[in-house]
CSV table of C-alpha atoms and ligand atoms in Angstrom, one decimal:
chain,number,residue,atom,x,y,z
A,1426,MET,CA,94.9,148.9,121.0
A,1427,ILE,CA,94.2,152.6,121.4
A,1428,ASP,CA,93.7,151.9,125.2
A,1429,GLU,CA,97.2,150.5,125.5
A,1430,TRP,CA,99.1,152.9,123.3
A,1431,PRO,CA,101.0,155.7,125.0
A,1432,GLY,CA,101.5,157.6,121.8
A,1433,ALA,CA,100.3,161.1,121.0
A,1434,SER,CA,97.4,160.6,118.6
A,1435,THR,CA,95.9,158.1,116.1
A,1436,VAL,CA,93.7,159.3,113.4
A,1437,GLY,CA,91.7,157.2,111.0
A,1438,ARG,CA,89.4,157.5,108.0
A,1439,PHE,CA,87.5,155.0,105.8
A,1440,ASP,CA,86.8,155.5,102.0
A,1441,PRO,CA,83.7,153.5,101.0
A,1442,GLU,CA,84.5,153.9,97.3
A,1443,THR,CA,87.8,152.0,97.4
A,1444,GLY,CA,87.3,150.2,100.7
A,1445,VAL,CA,90.6,151.6,102.0
A,1446,GLN,CA,91.2,152.3,105.7
A,1447,PHE,CA,93.6,155.2,106.3
A,1448,VAL,CA,95.5,155.4,109.6
A,1449,ILE,CA,98.0,158.0,110.7
A,1450,CYS,CA,99.8,157.6,114.1
A,1451,LEU,CA,101.7,160.3,115.8
A,1452,ASP,CA,103.8,158.5,118.4
A,1453,SER,CA,105.7,161.6,119.7
A,1454,ILE,CA,106.0,165.3,118.8
A,1455,LEU,CA,108.3,166.1,121.7
A,1456,ASN,CA,111.4,166.6,119.5
A,1457,GLY,CA,109.7,168.0,116.5
A,1458,PRO,CA,106.8,167.2,114.1
A,1459,ALA,CA,106.2,163.5,113.8
A,1460,ALA,CA,107.8,162.0,110.7
A,1461,GLY,CA,107.6,158.6,109.1
A,1462,GLY,CA,106.7,157.0,105.8
A,1463,THR,CA,103.5,155.9,104.2
A,1464,ARG,CA,103.0,152.1,104.0
A,1465,ALA,CA,100.4,150.8,101.6
A,1466,THR,CA,99.6,147.1,102.1
A,1467,HIS,CA,96.8,144.7,103.0
A,1468,TYR,CA,95.9,144.0,106.6
A,1469,ALA,CA,93.6,141.3,108.0
A,1470,ASP,CA,91.5,144.0,109.7
A,1471,ARG,CA,91.5,147.6,110.9
A,1472,ALA,CA,92.8,146.6,114.3
A,1473,SER,CA,96.0,145.1,112.8
A,1474,ALA,CA,96.5,148.1,110.6
A,1475,ILE,CA,96.3,150.5,113.6
A,1476,GLU,CA,98.5,148.3,115.7
A,1477,ASP,CA,101.2,148.1,112.9
A,1478,ALA,CA,101.0,151.9,112.4
A,1479,GLN,CA,101.5,152.5,116.1
A,1480,ARG,CA,104.5,150.2,116.4
A,1481,LEU,CA,106.0,151.6,113.3
A,1482,ALA,CA,105.5,155.2,114.5
A,1483,GLY,CA,107.2,154.2,117.8
A,1484,ALA,CA,110.2,152.9,115.9
A,1485,MET,CA,110.4,156.3,114.1
A,1486,THR,CA,110.5,158.2,117.4
A,1487,LEU,CA,113.4,156.1,118.5
A,1488,LYS,CA,115.2,156.4,115.1
A,1489,MET,CA,114.9,160.2,115.0
A,1490,ALA,CA,116.0,160.5,118.7
A,1491,VAL,CA,119.0,158.2,118.4
A,1492,CYS,CA,120.3,160.2,115.5
A,1493,GLY,CA,119.6,163.5,117.2
A,1494,LEU,CA,117.3,164.6,114.4
A,1495,PRO,CA,114.8,167.3,115.3
A,1496,MET,CA,111.7,165.3,114.5
A,1497,GLY,CA,109.3,163.1,116.4
A,1498,GLY,CA,108.0,159.7,115.2
A,1499,GLY,CA,104.9,159.0,113.1
A,1500,LYS,CA,103.7,156.6,110.4
A,1501,SER,CA,100.9,156.2,108.0
A,1502,VAL,CA,99.3,153.0,107.0
A,1503,ILE,CA,97.0,152.7,104.0
A,1504,SER,CA,95.2,149.4,104.5
A,1505,LEU,CA,94.2,148.1,101.0
A,1506,PRO,CA,91.4,145.7,100.4
A,1507,VAL,CA,93.4,144.0,97.7
A,1508,PRO,CA,97.2,143.7,97.0
A,1509,ARG,CA,98.7,147.0,95.7
A,1510,GLU,CA,99.3,145.7,92.2
A,1511,GLN,CA,95.6,144.9,91.8
A,1512,LEU,CA,94.6,148.6,92.2
A,1513,THR,CA,93.9,150.6,89.1
A,1514,SER,CA,95.8,153.8,88.6
A,1515,ARG,CA,92.5,155.7,89.1
A,1516,GLU,CA,92.0,154.1,92.5
A,1517,TRP,CA,95.5,154.7,93.5
A,1518,GLU,CA,95.2,158.4,92.6
A,1519,ARG,CA,92.1,158.7,94.6
A,1520,ILE,CA,93.8,157.0,97.6
A,1521,LEU,CA,96.7,159.3,97.4
A,1522,ALA,CA,94.4,162.4,97.2
A,1523,ILE,CA,92.6,161.3,100.4
A,1524,HIS,CA,95.8,160.6,102.1
A,1525,ALA,CA,97.2,164.0,101.2
A,1526,GLU,CA,94.0,165.6,102.6
A,1527,ASN,CA,94.4,163.7,105.9
A,1528,ILE,CA,98.1,164.8,106.2
A,1529,GLU,CA,97.1,168.4,105.4
A,1530,MET,CA,94.5,168.3,108.2
A,1531,LEU,CA,97.2,167.5,110.7
A,1532,GLY,CA,98.6,170.9,109.9
A,1533,GLY,CA,102.3,170.1,109.9
A,1534,ASN,CA,102.3,167.9,113.0
A,1535,TYR,CA,103.0,164.9,110.7
A,1536,TRP,CA,105.4,164.7,107.8
A,1537,THR,CA,105.3,161.7,105.5
A,1538,GLY,CA,107.8,160.0,103.1
A,1539,PRO,CA,108.2,156.8,101.2
A,1540,ASP,CA,107.8,153.3,102.8
A,1541,VAL,CA,106.8,149.9,101.7
A,1542,ASN,CA,104.8,150.2,98.4
A,1543,THR,CA,105.2,153.9,98.1
A,1544,THR,CA,107.8,155.7,96.0
A,1545,SER,CA,109.2,159.1,95.3
A,1546,ALA,CA,106.7,159.4,92.4
A,1547,ASP,CA,103.9,158.9,94.9
A,1548,MET,CA,105.5,161.6,97.1
A,1549,ASP,CA,105.4,164.0,94.1
A,1550,VAL,CA,101.7,163.3,93.8
A,1551,LEU,CA,101.1,163.9,97.5
A,1552,ALA,CA,103.2,167.1,97.4
A,1553,GLY,CA,100.7,168.5,94.9
A,1554,LYS,CA,98.2,168.7,97.7
A,1555,THR,CA,100.2,169.0,100.9
A,1556,ARG,CA,103.7,170.4,101.7
A,1557,TYR,CA,104.3,168.0,104.5
A,1558,VAL,CA,106.2,165.4,102.4
A,1559,PHE,CA,109.8,164.2,102.4
A,1560,GLY,CA,111.5,162.3,99.6
A,1561,ARG,CA,110.0,163.7,96.4
A,1562,SER,CA,111.9,162.8,93.2
A,1563,GLU,CA,114.9,164.8,92.4
A,1564,ALA,CA,113.1,166.1,89.2
A,1565,ALA,CA,110.4,167.5,91.5
A,1566,GLY,CA,112.9,169.2,93.8
A,1567,GLY,CA,113.2,166.4,96.5
A,1568,VAL,CA,116.1,164.2,97.4
A,1569,GLY,CA,114.8,161.0,96.0
A,1570,SER,CA,115.1,157.4,97.3
A,1571,SER,CA,116.5,156.9,100.8
A,1572,ALA,CA,117.3,153.3,100.1
A,1573,PRO,CA,121.0,153.7,99.2
A,1574,THR,CA,121.7,155.7,102.4
A,1575,THR,CA,119.7,153.1,104.4
A,1576,ALA,CA,121.9,150.3,102.9
A,1577,LEU,CA,125.0,152.3,103.8
A,1578,GLY,CA,123.9,152.5,107.4
A,1579,VAL,CA,123.0,148.8,107.6
A,1580,HIS,CA,126.4,148.0,106.2
A,1581,SER,CA,128.1,150.1,108.8
A,1582,ALA,CA,126.0,148.3,111.5
A,1583,MET,CA,127.0,145.0,110.1
A,1584,ARG,CA,130.7,145.9,110.1
A,1585,ALA,CA,130.5,147.0,113.7
A,1586,THR,CA,128.8,143.7,114.5
A,1587,ALA,CA,131.6,141.8,112.9
A,1588,ALA,CA,134.1,143.7,114.9
A,1589,HIS,CA,132.1,143.2,118.1
A,1590,LEU,CA,132.0,139.4,117.5
A,1591,GLY,CA,135.8,139.3,117.1
A,1592,TRP,CA,135.6,138.5,113.4
A,1593,GLY,CA,137.4,141.7,112.4
A,1594,THR,CA,135.7,142.0,109.1
A,1595,LEU,CA,132.9,140.3,107.0
A,1596,ASP,CA,135.5,138.6,104.8
A,1597,GLY,CA,134.6,134.9,104.5
A,1598,ARG,CA,131.4,135.3,106.5
A,1599,THR,CA,128.0,134.1,105.2
A,1600,VAL,CA,125.3,136.9,105.1
A,1601,LEU,CA,121.7,135.8,104.4
A,1602,ILE,CA,119.6,138.7,103.1
A,1603,GLN,CA,115.8,138.3,103.3
A,1604,GLY,CA,114.4,140.6,100.5
A,1605,VAL,CA,116.7,142.0,97.8
A,1606,GLY,CA,114.6,145.1,97.0
A,1607,ALA,CA,115.9,148.6,97.0
A,1608,VAL,CA,117.9,148.3,100.3
A,1609,GLY,CA,118.6,144.5,100.3
A,1610,ALA,CA,120.2,144.5,96.8
A,1611,ASP,CA,122.4,147.5,97.6
A,1612,LEU,CA,123.4,145.9,100.9
A,1613,ALA,CA,124.2,142.6,99.1
A,1614,SER,CA,126.7,144.3,96.8
A,1615,ARG,CA,128.3,146.1,99.7
A,1616,VAL,CA,128.9,143.0,101.8
A,1617,ALA,CA,130.0,141.0,98.7
A,1618,ASP,CA,132.7,143.7,98.2
A,1619,ASP,CA,133.8,143.0,101.8
A,1620,GLY,CA,134.4,139.3,100.9
A,1621,ALA,CA,131.2,137.9,102.4
A,1622,ARG,CA,129.4,135.0,100.8
A,1623,VAL,CA,125.9,136.2,100.0
A,1624,ILE,CA,122.7,134.2,100.2
A,1625,VAL,CA,119.4,135.8,99.3
A,1626,ALA,CA,115.7,135.0,99.4
A,1627,ASP,CA,112.9,136.9,97.6
A,1628,PRO,CA,109.6,135.9,96.1
A,1629,SER,CA,110.3,138.1,93.0
A,1630,PRO,CA,111.6,136.0,90.1
A,1631,ALA,CA,113.2,139.1,88.5
A,1632,ARG,CA,115.0,140.0,91.7
A,1633,LEU,CA,116.3,136.4,92.1
A,1634,ALA,CA,117.5,136.3,88.5
A,1635,GLU,CA,119.5,139.5,89.1
A,1636,ALA,CA,120.9,138.0,92.3
A,1637,GLU,CA,122.0,134.8,90.5
A,1638,ARG,CA,123.6,136.9,87.8
A,1639,ARG,CA,125.7,138.6,90.5
A,1640,GLY,CA,126.8,135.2,91.8
A,1641,TYR,CA,124.7,135.1,95.0
A,1642,ALA,CA,123.3,131.8,96.3
A,1643,VAL,CA,119.5,131.6,96.6
A,1644,VAL,CA,117.3,129.9,99.2
A,1645,SER,CA,113.5,129.7,99.2
A,1646,THR,CA,111.6,132.3,101.2
A,1647,SER,CA,110.3,129.5,103.4
A,1648,ASP,CA,113.8,128.3,104.3
A,1649,VAL,CA,115.1,131.7,105.5
A,1650,LEU,CA,114.7,131.1,109.2
A,1651,THR,CA,116.3,127.7,109.1
A,1652,THR,CA,119.3,128.3,106.8
A,1653,PRO,CA,122.6,128.5,108.8
A,1654,CYS,CA,124.5,131.8,108.3
A,1655,ASP,CA,126.8,134.1,110.2
A,1656,VAL,CA,124.6,137.2,109.7
A,1657,PHE,CA,120.9,137.2,109.1
A,1658,ALA,CA,119.7,140.5,107.4
A,1659,PRO,CA,115.9,141.0,107.4
A,1660,CYS,CA,115.3,143.5,104.5
A,1661,ALA,CA,111.7,142.6,103.6
A,1662,LEU,CA,109.0,143.0,106.2
A,1663,GLY,CA,108.9,143.2,110.0
A,1664,GLY,CA,107.4,140.8,112.6
A,1665,ILE,CA,109.5,137.8,111.5
A,1666,ILE,CA,111.4,136.9,114.7
A,1667,ASP,CA,109.1,135.8,117.6
A,1668,SER,CA,110.4,134.2,120.7
A,1669,SER,CA,110.3,130.7,119.2
A,1670,VAL,CA,112.2,131.7,116.1
A,1671,ALA,CA,114.7,133.6,118.3
A,1672,ALA,CA,115.3,130.3,120.2
A,1673,THR,CA,116.3,128.4,117.0
A,1674,LEU,CA,117.5,131.0,114.4
A,1675,PRO,CA,120.8,129.5,113.1
A,1676,ALA,CA,122.7,132.8,112.9
A,1677,HIS,CA,125.3,134.6,115.0
A,1678,ALA,CA,123.9,138.0,114.4
A,1679,VAL,CA,120.8,139.8,113.1
A,1680,VAL,CA,121.5,143.0,111.3
A,1681,GLY,CA,119.0,144.4,108.7
A,1682,ALA,CA,116.8,147.2,107.4
A,1683,ALA,CA,113.3,145.9,108.2
A,1684,ASN,CA,111.5,148.0,110.8
A,1685,ASN,CA,110.3,146.0,113.8
A,1686,PRO,CA,111.7,142.6,112.8
A,1687,LEU,CA,111.1,141.3,116.4
A,1688,ALA,CA,107.5,140.1,116.7
A,1689,ASP,CA,107.1,140.1,120.5
A,1690,ALA,CA,108.5,141.6,123.7
A,1691,THR,CA,110.8,138.7,124.7
A,1692,ALA,CA,112.4,137.9,121.4
A,1693,SER,CA,115.4,140.2,122.0
A,1694,GLN,CA,116.1,138.6,125.4
A,1695,VAL,CA,115.9,135.1,123.9
A,1696,LEU,CA,118.4,136.1,121.2
A,1697,ALA,CA,120.7,137.6,123.9
A,1698,ASP,CA,120.5,134.5,126.0
A,1699,ARG,CA,121.8,132.4,123.0
A,1700,GLY,CA,124.5,134.9,122.3
A,1701,VAL,CA,122.9,136.0,119.0
A,1702,VAL,CA,123.8,139.6,118.6
A,1703,PHE,CA,120.8,141.8,117.5
A,1704,ALA,CA,121.5,145.2,115.9
A,1705,PRO,CA,118.6,147.4,117.0
A,1706,ASP,CA,116.6,148.0,113.8
A,1707,PHE,CA,115.9,151.7,114.6
A,1708,VAL,CA,119.6,152.4,114.6
A,1709,ALA,CA,120.8,150.1,111.8
A,1710,ASN,CA,118.1,151.4,109.4
A,1711,ALA,CA,118.3,155.1,110.3
A,1712,GLY,CA,120.2,156.0,107.2
A,1713,GLY,CA,116.9,156.7,105.3
A,1714,ALA,CA,115.8,159.2,108.0
A,1715,LEU,CA,119.3,160.8,107.9
A,1716,HIS,CA,118.9,161.2,104.1
A,1717,LEU,CA,115.4,162.7,104.1
A,1718,VAL,CA,115.6,164.9,107.2
A,1719,GLY,CA,119.3,165.7,106.9
A,1720,ARG,CA,119.0,166.9,103.3
A,1721,GLU,CA,115.4,168.3,103.3
A,1722,VAL,CA,115.2,169.9,106.8
A,1723,LEU,CA,118.7,170.5,108.0
A,1724,GLY,CA,120.3,171.4,104.6
A,1725,TRP,CA,123.1,168.8,104.9
A,1726,GLY,CA,124.9,167.9,101.7
A,1727,ALA,CA,125.2,164.3,100.5
A,1728,GLU,CA,128.7,163.9,102.0
A,1729,GLU,CA,127.5,164.9,105.4
A,1730,VAL,CA,124.5,162.5,105.2
A,1731,ASP,CA,126.8,159.6,104.1
A,1732,ALA,CA,129.3,160.3,106.9
A,1733,ARG,CA,126.5,160.2,109.5
A,1734,ALA,CA,125.0,157.0,108.0
A,1735,ALA,CA,128.5,155.4,108.0
A,1736,GLY,CA,128.7,156.5,111.7
A,1737,LEU,CA,125.7,154.4,112.7
A,1738,GLY,CA,128.0,151.5,113.4
A,1739,LYS,CA,129.4,153.6,116.3
A,1740,ILE,CA,126.0,153.9,117.9
A,1741,ILE,CA,125.4,150.2,117.4
A,1742,LYS,CA,128.7,149.5,119.1
A,1743,ALA,CA,127.7,151.8,122.0
A,1744,ALA,CA,124.5,149.8,122.3
A,1745,TYR,CA,126.4,146.5,122.4
A,1746,ASP,CA,128.8,147.8,125.0
A,1747,LEU,CA,126.0,149.1,127.2
A,1748,ALA,CA,124.0,145.9,126.8
A,1749,ASP,CA,127.1,143.8,127.9
A,1750,ARG,CA,127.8,146.1,130.8
A,1751,GLU,CA,124.2,146.2,132.1
A,1752,ARG,CA,123.3,142.7,131.0
A,1753,ILE,CA,120.2,143.9,129.1
A,1754,PRO,CA,119.1,143.2,125.5
A,1755,THR,CA,120.7,145.4,122.8
A,1756,ASP,CA,117.4,147.0,121.8
A,1757,ALA,CA,116.8,148.1,125.4
A,1758,ALA,CA,120.3,149.5,125.5
A,1759,ALA,CA,119.6,151.5,122.3
A,1760,ARG,CA,116.4,152.9,123.8
A,1761,PHE,CA,118.5,154.3,126.7
A,1762,ILE,CA,120.9,155.9,124.2
A,1763,ALA,CA,117.9,157.4,122.3
A,1764,ALA,CA,116.4,158.7,125.5
A,1765,GLY,CA,119.8,160.3,126.5
A,1766,ARG,CA,119.8,162.2,123.2
A,1767,SER,CA,116.3,163.6,123.3
A,1768,ALA,CA,113.1,164.4,125.2
A,1769,VAL,CA,111.9,160.9,124.6
A,1770,PRO,CA,111.4,158.9,127.8
A,1771,ALA,CA,113.4,155.6,128.1
B,2168,NAI,P1,111.4,147.1,98.8
B,2168,NAI,O1,110.0,146.9,98.6
B,2168,NAI,O2,112.2,147.7,97.7
B,2168,NAI,O3,112.1,145.6,99.0
B,2168,NAI,C1,111.5,144.6,99.7
B,2168,NAI,C2,111.9,143.3,99.1
B,2168,NAI,O4,111.4,142.2,99.9
B,2168,NAI,C3,111.2,143.0,97.7
B,2168,NAI,O5,112.2,142.6,96.8
B,2168,NAI,C4,110.2,141.9,98.0
B,2168,NAI,O6,110.0,141.1,96.9
B,2168,NAI,C5,110.9,141.2,99.1
B,2168,NAI,N1,110.0,140.3,99.9
B,2168,NAI,C6,108.7,140.5,100.2
B,2168,NAI,N2,108.3,139.4,101.0
B,2168,NAI,C7,109.4,138.6,101.2
B,2168,NAI,C8,109.6,137.4,101.9
B,2168,NAI,N3,108.6,136.8,102.5
B,2168,NAI,N4,110.8,136.9,101.9
B,2168,NAI,C9,111.8,137.5,101.2
B,2168,NAI,N5,111.7,138.6,100.5
B,2168,NAI,C10,110.5,139.2,100.5
B,2168,NAI,O7,111.7,147.8,100.2
B,2168,NAI,P2,113.0,148.5,100.7
B,2168,NAI,O8,112.9,150.0,100.5
B,2168,NAI,O9,114.2,147.8,100.2
B,2168,NAI,O10,112.8,148.3,102.3
B,2168,NAI,C11,113.0,147.0,102.9
B,2168,NAI,C12,112.7,147.1,104.4
B,2168,NAI,O11,113.5,148.1,105.0
B,2168,NAI,C13,111.2,147.5,104.7
B,2168,NAI,O12,110.8,146.8,105.8
B,2168,NAI,C14,111.4,149.0,105.0
B,2168,NAI,O13,110.4,149.4,105.9
B,2168,NAI,C15,112.7,149.0,105.7
B,2168,NAI,N6,113.3,150.3,105.6
B,2168,NAI,C16,113.6,150.9,104.4
B,2168,NAI,C17,114.1,152.2,104.4
B,2168,NAI,C18,114.4,152.9,103.1
B,2168,NAI,O14,115.0,153.9,103.1
B,2168,NAI,N7,114.0,152.3,101.9
B,2168,NAI,C19,114.5,152.9,105.6
B,2168,NAI,C20,114.3,152.2,106.8
B,2168,NAI,C21,113.7,150.9,106.8
B,2169,LIG,N1,110.2,154.8,105.7
B,2169,LIG,C1,111.6,155.0,105.9
B,2169,LIG,C2,112.0,154.6,107.4
B,2169,LIG,O1,111.3,153.8,108.0
B,2169,LIG,C3,112.1,156.3,105.5
B,2169,LIG,C4,111.6,157.5,106.1
B,2169,LIG,C5,112.3,158.2,107.1
B,2169,LIG,C6,110.4,158.1,105.7
B,2169,LIG,C7,111.8,159.3,107.7
B,2169,LIG,C8,109.9,159.3,106.3
B,2169,LIG,C9,110.6,159.9,107.3
B,2169,LIG,O2,112.9,155.0,108.0
B,2170,K,K1,109.3,152.0,98.8
């Protein structure tokens, strides 16, 4: 996968004591230091960990570029031999210490932040050993979780999609949210406030109980891709829509927070051919980057950040219009927009 990757650099390290593989990918530093979160999860093998880190880093480059943020794209993957919850706190401390050392070695060319299975508390720990960390807790002088701003941006993208499809608003529409974690739960309450009927799926019994308390319908995680809805919102993990899912997904639009929800290169064309509108993930979920980079690098206040996240729908709309005009998939259109705003090639 290194042979085929046009990115700037991939660095790796193995820790024999914990059995953890560390990967940091710098996709691009053309617009500034590469930035992107730290994902801690289990992968089948080292090649899949590297490949995921590379694809996630590529999405970060596009996300920063499309928002005009002065950063490149990067990502860290901490590939765990066991699920995150099975690690002892000692092991996790050791893992974070090694990760911090790896980041420090990159000398500021890579800045990390929270991602799947890492939190602001983990960023506080990393920050004890390296300064190249976004999203520390507010108590430790950071700007805390980026999830609320991410949800705000996804909501804006969903509203723009409803307008584009001629629905006007989300009132009376069915929105199926895959994953009601930090972003998905916040998104659910936003679209419910717009009058949408919310359906959720999540493997966590506690999260489902909360969803039911709020009056949302629930479907099993295995039925997510076959349950009819107006908008499908992937807010769990990526890689869920391959070309065959794209050919059958019973939705009018896909608008969510998950990075890289499309699993192969033709899925977006297959969706487009069926008239299923796809909101490019690296635009729809850019609220988190706006929060972290806007507040911690550019010195924006919370209102400025929220106004920009609420404006992501305008970029989504521009991508839809360009896609219609040029007869190209919406993600390709958004790449052109990103390239036009930065040094990143289309
Ligand atoms: P989270 O970890 O708080 O929530 C993920 C939720 O998905 C959890 O409730 C989990 O139980 C659920 N889940 C896991 N497997 C599932 C499955 N097979 N079906 C349905 N649900 C499943 O994560 P968070 O922060 O809400 O992020 C969600 C996604 O959005 C991730 O892919 C993340 O990379 C992406 N994202 C998050 C940003 C942020 O600021 N938090 C920014 C940009 C992207
Ligand atoms: N991991 C989040 C994302 O994918 C938030 C993040 C943004 C983390 C920028 C670090 C830097 O957008
Ligand atoms: K997280």
